[in-house]
Amino acid sequence: KQEVTQIPAALSVPEGENLVLNCSFTDSAIYNLQWFRQDPGKGLTSLLLIQSSQREQTSGRLNASLDKSSGRSTLYIAASQPGDSATYLCAVRMNRDDKIIFGKGTRLHILP
Amino acid sequence: NAGVTQTPKFRILKIGQSMTLQCTQDMNHNYMYWYRQDPGMGLKLIYYSVGAGITDKGEVPNGYNVSRSTTEDFPLRLELAAPSQTSVYFCASSSAEGPNQPQHFGDGTRLSIL
């Protein structure tokens, strides 16, 4: 059974720092991996999706990497801003028409 | 752009009552999903649908029912509300044009069972 783990559960960093969020999964035979952002009281917003054949995806100050063999993904946020404060969730899809399995998320707080 | 719309946003139910959580999307997406999110936890899939007339159980389907009579709508029904169903419910959709399309989420329905 696939399990997705995100460590740490919460993280506080000063504004301007670069930071890395971690996601690990137990079954490396994934179809794709997605990073989401969730603001308080809101739904999820998709940030980046990495296909199983890809190593990384970039969008603005965000870079997500995928290492299937080790069962790990990282989300790198450059030059963090207070507006980046949110919960970040990692999710994996195992097969084309299969469900998506979520981690519990990392609550990020950027200190002004 | 409306995207995925969920109603109501908040609801309080008594034990044993029933209700339907509504979800509609205007993006012509084939795939639709219902998740629940409990405090400090990730999302758990309740039911999903790959197209009109087709539904499948997710990880935690007990106590819920769904239907998919149209592409746009995917209502979730609670028949006999229980305190364990207190949660935030999210509906999501994605395009059938390749599962490497991202999911789009609604803003959620916050449900309390007292």
Tab-separated table of C-alpha atoms in Angstrom, chain A residues 13-99:
chain	number	residue	atom	x	y	z
A	13	VAL	CA	11.604	30.580	8.225
A	14	PRO	CA	12.536	34.278	7.909
A	15	GLU	CA	11.494	36.124	4.785
A	16	GLY	CA	14.004	35.973	1.944
A	17	GLU	CA	15.421	32.554	2.729
A	18	ASN	CA	15.434	29.667	0.306
A	19	LEU	CA	13.752	26.543	1.644
A	20	VAL	CA	13.057	22.919	0.801
A	21	LEU	CA	9.970	20.869	1.589
A	22	ASN	CA	10.250	17.107	1.534
A	23	CYS	CA	7.920	14.350	0.379
A	24	SER	CA	8.612	10.613	0.451
A	25	PHE	CA	6.597	7.683	-0.854
A	26	THR	CA	6.936	3.967	-0.217
A	27	ASP	CA	6.117	2.559	-3.673
A	28	SER	CA	8.342	3.991	-6.387
A	29	ALA	CA	6.119	2.809	-9.272
A	30	ILE	CA	4.220	6.078	-9.482
A	31	TYR	CA	2.545	7.594	-12.547
A	32	ASN	CA	3.023	11.205	-11.466
A	33	LEU	CA	3.518	13.407	-8.424
A	34	GLN	CA	1.828	16.707	-7.716
A	35	TRP	CA	2.503	19.547	-5.282
A	36	PHE	CA	-0.434	21.587	-4.015
A	37	ARG	CA	-0.826	24.707	-1.928
A	38	GLN	CA	-3.700	25.138	0.509
A	39	ASP	CA	-4.531	28.471	2.129
A	40	PRO	CA	-6.577	28.501	5.367
A	41	GLY	CA	-10.257	27.878	4.697
A	42	LYS	CA	-9.646	27.277	1.022
A	43	GLY	CA	-9.315	24.392	-1.378
A	44	LEU	CA	-6.115	23.161	-2.959
A	45	THR	CA	-4.278	24.878	-5.783
A	46	SER	CA	-2.042	22.790	-8.007
A	47	LEU	CA	1.509	24.176	-8.125
A	48	LEU	CA	3.553	21.659	-10.081
A	49	LEU	CA	2.983	18.212	-11.581
A	50	ILE	CA	5.927	15.938	-12.377
A	51	GLN	CA	5.388	12.998	-14.683
A	52	SER	CA	7.152	9.739	-13.833
A	53	SER	CA	9.533	10.228	-16.757
A	54	GLN	CA	10.580	13.699	-15.585
A	55	ARG	CA	13.169	14.741	-13.002
A	56	GLU	CA	11.917	18.229	-12.208
A	57	GLN	CA	9.462	20.996	-12.985
A	58	THR	CA	9.825	24.734	-12.462
A	59	SER	CA	7.335	27.559	-12.087
A	60	GLY	CA	8.630	30.964	-11.090
A	61	ARG	CA	10.327	30.698	-7.704
A	62	LEU	CA	9.215	27.080	-7.295
A	63	ASN	CA	11.154	24.026	-8.364
A	64	ALA	CA	10.021	20.468	-7.738
A	65	SER	CA	12.293	17.482	-8.185
A	66	LEU	CA	11.486	13.787	-8.366
A	67	ASP	CA	13.724	10.814	-7.596
A	68	LYS	CA	11.551	7.752	-8.142
A	69	SER	CA	14.222	5.222	-7.246
A	70	SER	CA	14.626	6.657	-3.767
A	71	GLY	CA	10.935	7.491	-3.363
A	72	ARG	CA	11.504	11.188	-2.788
A	73	SER	CA	10.412	14.552	-4.061
A	74	THR	CA	11.398	18.027	-2.932
A	75	LEU	CA	9.757	21.394	-3.415
A	76	TYR	CA	12.275	24.222	-3.463
A	77	ILE	CA	11.032	27.760	-2.809
A	78	ALA	CA	13.482	30.539	-3.606
A	79	ALA	CA	13.533	33.922	-1.890
A	80	SER	CA	10.552	33.159	0.338
A	81	GLN	CA	7.873	35.804	0.905
A	82	PRO	CA	5.154	36.166	3.571
A	83	GLY	CA	2.614	35.375	0.858
A	84	ASP	CA	4.137	31.901	0.567
A	85	SER	CA	2.742	31.045	4.003
A	86	ALA	CA	0.335	28.141	3.492
A	87	THR	CA	0.130	24.377	3.787
A	88	TYR	CA	1.897	22.478	1.038
A	89	LEU	CA	0.701	18.999	0.130
A	90	CYS	CA	2.326	16.327	-1.947
A	91	ALA	CA	0.240	13.719	-3.780
A	92	VAL	CA	1.064	10.717	-5.972
A	93	ARG	CA	-0.940	8.898	-8.617
A	94	MET	CA	-0.107	5.234	-9.113
A	95	ASN	CA	-1.747	4.464	-12.441
A	96	ARG	CA	-3.438	6.287	-15.284
A	97	ASP	CA	-6.976	5.939	-13.955
A	98	ASP	CA	-6.123	5.442	-10.325
A	99	LYS	CA	-6.829	7.603	-7.322
